[in-house]
mmCIF file of N, CA and C in Angstrom:
data_model
loop_
_atom_site.group_PDB
_atom_site.id
_atom_site.type_symbol
_atom_site.label_atom_id
_atom_site.label_comp_id
_atom_site.label_asym_id
_atom_site.label_seq_id
_atom_site.Cartn_x
_atom_site.Cartn_y
_atom_site.Cartn_z
ATOM 1 N N UNK A 21 0.846 -1.172 0.000
ATOM 2 C CA UNK A 21 0.000 0.000 0.000
ATOM 3 C C UNK A 21 0.894 1.239 0.000
ATOM 4 N N UNK A 22 0.829 2.056 -1.067
ATOM 5 C CA UNK A 22 1.684 3.241 -1.138
ATOM 6 C C UNK A 22 1.271 4.293 -0.112
ATOM 7 N N UNK A 23 2.249 5.080 0.279
ATOM 8 C CA UNK A 23 1.995 6.158 1.237
ATOM 9 C C UNK A 23 1.302 7.318 0.533
ATOM 10 N N UNK A 24 0.533 8.072 1.281
ATOM 11 C CA UNK A 24 -0.135 9.247 0.724
ATOM 12 C C UNK A 24 0.916 10.270 0.303
ATOM 13 N N UNK A 25 0.661 10.952 -0.801
ATOM 14 C CA UNK A 25 1.609 11.941 -1.328
ATOM 15 C C UNK A 25 1.862 13.054 -0.316
ATOM 16 N N UNK A 26 0.839 13.500 0.379
ATOM 17 C CA UNK A 26 1.003 14.567 1.363
ATOM 18 C C UNK A 26 1.910 14.162 2.503
ATOM 19 N N UNK A 27 1.812 12.900 2.914
ATOM 20 C CA UNK A 27 2.663 12.399 3.998
ATOM 21 C C UNK A 27 4.111 12.332 3.536
ATOM 22 N N UNK A 28 4.329 11.855 2.337
ATOM 23 C CA UNK A 28 5.685 11.720 1.817
ATOM 24 C C UNK A 28 6.361 13.082 1.679
ATOM 25 N N UNK A 29 5.588 14.120 1.393
ATOM 26 C CA UNK A 29 6.148 15.468 1.243
ATOM 27 C C UNK A 29 6.703 16.013 2.550
ATOM 28 N N UNK A 30 6.133 15.630 3.676
ATOM 29 C CA UNK A 30 6.582 16.192 4.953
ATOM 30 C C UNK A 30 7.591 15.310 5.683
ATOM 31 N N UNK A 31 7.749 14.059 5.247
ATOM 32 C CA UNK A 31 8.719 13.166 5.902
ATOM 33 C C UNK A 31 10.134 13.489 5.441
ATOM 34 N N UNK A 32 11.079 13.352 6.355
ATOM 35 C CA UNK A 32 12.492 13.569 6.044
ATOM 36 C C UNK A 32 13.319 12.533 6.788
ATOM 37 N N UNK A 33 14.503 12.295 6.294
ATOM 38 C CA UNK A 33 15.425 11.351 6.930
ATOM 39 C C UNK A 33 15.790 11.868 8.317
ATOM 40 N N UNK A 34 15.617 11.047 9.357
ATOM 41 C CA UNK A 34 15.972 11.496 10.705
ATOM 42 C C UNK A 34 17.478 11.703 10.894
ATOM 43 N N UNK A 35 18.293 11.077 10.060
ATOM 44 C CA UNK A 35 19.741 11.186 10.216
ATOM 45 C C UNK A 35 20.304 12.459 9.589
ATOM 46 N N UNK A 36 19.825 12.812 8.365
ATOM 47 C CA UNK A 36 20.422 13.956 7.670
ATOM 48 C C UNK A 36 19.393 14.997 7.221
ATOM 49 N N UNK A 37 18.111 14.712 7.410
ATOM 50 C CA UNK A 37 17.003 15.624 7.097
ATOM 51 C C UNK A 37 16.761 15.815 5.599
ATOM 52 N N UNK A 38 17.295 14.944 4.761
ATOM 53 C CA UNK A 38 17.036 14.996 3.320
ATOM 54 C C UNK A 38 15.666 14.380 3.029
ATOM 55 N N UNK A 39 15.067 14.696 1.890
ATOM 56 C CA UNK A 39 13.785 14.079 1.515
ATOM 57 C C UNK A 39 13.927 12.568 1.348
ATOM 58 N N UNK A 40 12.793 11.876 1.459
ATOM 59 C CA UNK A 40 12.768 10.424 1.314
ATOM 60 C C UNK A 40 12.070 10.052 0.008
ATOM 61 N N UNK A 41 12.531 8.961 -0.619
ATOM 62 C CA UNK A 41 11.957 8.449 -1.857
ATOM 63 C C UNK A 41 11.188 7.177 -1.532
ATOM 64 N N UNK A 42 9.961 7.082 -2.013
ATOM 65 C CA UNK A 42 9.092 5.929 -1.746
ATOM 66 C C UNK A 42 9.467 4.774 -2.670
ATOM 67 N N UNK A 43 9.848 3.643 -2.092
ATOM 68 C CA UNK A 43 10.195 2.451 -2.871
ATOM 69 C C UNK A 43 9.256 1.309 -2.506
ATOM 70 N N UNK A 44 7.953 1.561 -2.559
ATOM 71 C CA UNK A 44 6.994 0.539 -2.154
ATOM 72 C C UNK A 44 6.796 -0.528 -3.213
ATOM 73 N N UNK A 45 7.330 -0.325 -4.412
ATOM 74 C CA UNK A 45 7.186 -1.332 -5.459
ATOM 75 C C UNK A 45 8.127 -2.517 -5.228
ATOM 76 N N UNK A 46 9.110 -2.352 -4.393
ATOM 77 C CA UNK A 46 10.068 -3.423 -4.112
ATOM 78 C C UNK A 46 9.408 -4.521 -3.278
ATOM 79 N N UNK A 47 10.106 -5.640 -3.136
ATOM 80 C CA UNK A 47 9.592 -6.752 -2.318
ATOM 81 C C UNK A 47 9.326 -6.288 -0.896
ATOM 82 N N UNK A 48 10.266 -5.550 -0.347
ATOM 83 C CA UNK A 48 10.129 -5.002 0.993
ATOM 84 C C UNK A 48 9.939 -3.500 0.853
ATOM 85 N N UNK A 49 8.745 -2.979 1.162
ATOM 86 C CA UNK A 49 8.538 -1.540 1.006
ATOM 87 C C UNK A 49 9.439 -0.755 1.954
ATOM 88 N N UNK A 50 9.996 0.339 1.425
ATOM 89 C CA UNK A 50 10.885 1.150 2.230
ATOM 90 C C UNK A 50 10.934 2.573 1.696
ATOM 91 N N UNK A 51 11.386 3.467 2.552
ATOM 92 C CA UNK A 51 11.631 4.855 2.187
ATOM 93 C C UNK A 51 13.140 5.048 2.184
ATOM 94 N N UNK A 52 13.671 5.527 1.065
ATOM 95 C CA UNK A 52 15.117 5.658 0.914
ATOM 96 C C UNK A 52 15.500 7.133 0.943
ATOM 97 N N UNK A 53 16.503 7.449 1.740
ATOM 98 C CA UNK A 53 17.002 8.811 1.853
ATOM 99 C C UNK A 53 17.650 9.226 0.535
ATOM 100 N N UNK A 54 17.369 10.455 0.088
ATOM 101 C CA UNK A 54 17.935 10.967 -1.154
ATOM 102 C C UNK A 54 19.214 11.762 -0.922
ATOM 103 N N UNK A 55 19.658 11.848 0.317
ATOM 104 C CA UNK A 55 20.896 12.573 0.626
ATOM 105 C C UNK A 55 22.106 11.899 0.007
ATOM 106 N N UNK A 56 23.047 12.694 -0.500
ATOM 107 C CA UNK A 56 24.234 12.153 -1.171
ATOM 108 C C UNK A 56 25.104 11.303 -0.255
ATOM 109 N N UNK A 57 25.242 11.704 0.981
ATOM 110 C CA UNK A 57 26.142 11.006 1.903
ATOM 111 C C UNK A 57 25.435 9.992 2.792
ATOM 112 N N UNK A 58 24.123 9.941 2.756
ATOM 113 C CA UNK A 58 23.374 9.104 3.689
ATOM 114 C C UNK A 58 22.858 7.837 2.995
ATOM 115 N N UNK A 59 21.725 7.941 2.317
ATOM 116 C CA UNK A 59 21.161 6.818 1.578
ATOM 117 C C UNK A 59 20.530 5.727 2.412
ATOM 118 N N UNK A 60 20.244 5.973 3.691
ATOM 119 C CA UNK A 60 19.619 4.957 4.527
ATOM 120 C C UNK A 60 18.247 4.578 3.985
ATOM 121 N N UNK A 61 17.877 3.319 4.147
ATOM 122 C CA UNK A 61 16.573 2.822 3.711
ATOM 123 C C UNK A 61 15.767 2.426 4.942
ATOM 124 N N UNK A 62 14.649 3.108 5.144
ATOM 125 C CA UNK A 62 13.796 2.877 6.310
ATOM 126 C C UNK A 62 12.640 1.962 5.929
ATOM 127 N N UNK A 63 12.364 0.931 6.716
ATOM 128 C CA UNK A 63 11.276 0.000 6.381
ATOM 129 C C UNK A 63 9.900 0.634 6.564
ATOM 130 N N UNK A 64 8.942 0.113 5.795
ATOM 131 C CA UNK A 64 7.535 0.485 5.966
ATOM 132 C C UNK A 64 6.816 -0.794 6.360
ATOM 133 N N UNK A 65 6.292 -0.828 7.565
ATOM 134 C CA UNK A 65 5.629 -2.027 8.083
ATOM 135 C C UNK A 65 4.145 -1.750 8.275
ATOM 136 N N UNK A 66 3.312 -2.545 7.637
ATOM 137 C CA UNK A 66 1.858 -2.389 7.716
ATOM 138 C C UNK A 66 1.421 -0.978 7.348
ATOM 139 N N UNK A 67 2.104 -0.385 6.358
ATOM 140 C CA UNK A 67 1.759 0.944 5.885
ATOM 141 C C UNK A 67 2.276 2.079 6.750
ATOM 142 N N UNK A 68 3.092 1.759 7.758
ATOM 143 C CA UNK A 68 3.611 2.769 8.682
ATOM 144 C C UNK A 68 5.136 2.850 8.531
ATOM 145 N N UNK A 69 5.672 4.024 8.171
ATOM 146 C CA UNK A 69 7.130 4.166 8.063
ATOM 147 C C UNK A 69 7.792 4.076 9.442
ATOM 148 N N UNK A 70 8.842 3.294 9.522
ATOM 149 C CA UNK A 70 9.612 3.155 10.763
ATOM 150 C C UNK A 70 10.867 4.013 10.591
ATOM 151 N N UNK A 71 10.791 5.260 11.063
ATOM 152 C CA UNK A 71 11.872 6.209 10.845
ATOM 153 C C UNK A 71 12.832 6.232 12.031
ATOM 154 N N UNK A 72 13.394 5.081 12.316
ATOM 155 C CA UNK A 72 14.401 4.938 13.368
ATOM 156 C C UNK A 72 15.723 4.571 12.706
ATOM 157 N N UNK A 73 16.757 5.322 12.995
ATOM 158 C CA UNK A 73 18.064 5.072 12.383
ATOM 159 C C UNK A 73 18.538 3.656 12.698
ATOM 160 N N UNK A 74 18.254 3.158 13.889
ATOM 161 C CA UNK A 74 18.664 1.803 14.275
ATOM 162 C C UNK A 74 17.957 0.722 13.451
ATOM 163 N N UNK A 75 16.800 1.019 12.899
ATOM 164 C CA UNK A 75 16.029 0.062 12.099
ATOM 165 C C UNK A 75 16.351 0.179 10.601
ATOM 166 N N UNK A 76 17.073 1.223 10.203
ATOM 167 C CA UNK A 76 17.354 1.478 8.793
ATOM 168 C C UNK A 76 18.414 0.529 8.251
ATOM 169 N N UNK A 77 18.293 0.266 6.958
ATOM 170 C CA UNK A 77 19.270 -0.559 6.249
ATOM 171 C C UNK A 77 20.325 0.381 5.663
ATOM 172 N N UNK A 78 21.583 0.031 5.869
ATOM 173 C CA UNK A 78 22.683 0.837 5.322
ATOM 174 C C UNK A 78 22.796 0.597 3.815
ATOM 175 N N UNK A 79 23.215 1.608 3.061
ATOM 176 C CA UNK A 79 23.380 1.417 1.613
ATOM 177 C C UNK A 79 24.481 0.405 1.319
ATOM 178 N N UNK A 80 24.302 -0.292 0.242
ATOM 179 C CA UNK A 80 25.287 -1.319 -0.142
ATOM 180 C C UNK A 80 26.503 -0.713 -0.813
#
């Protein structure tokens, strides 16, 4: 289930405050930081973004 556009506009990466990109088309839905130096991927569980740095996946 994709996130509402209005919600995505106000969400930001908790680590660097860059905008997030919605990647819900993937097997595991996630919000990916668009910051050049960050790139953390935050999981979306049951339609709710988990914006905790400890829960984020580091870029490969």
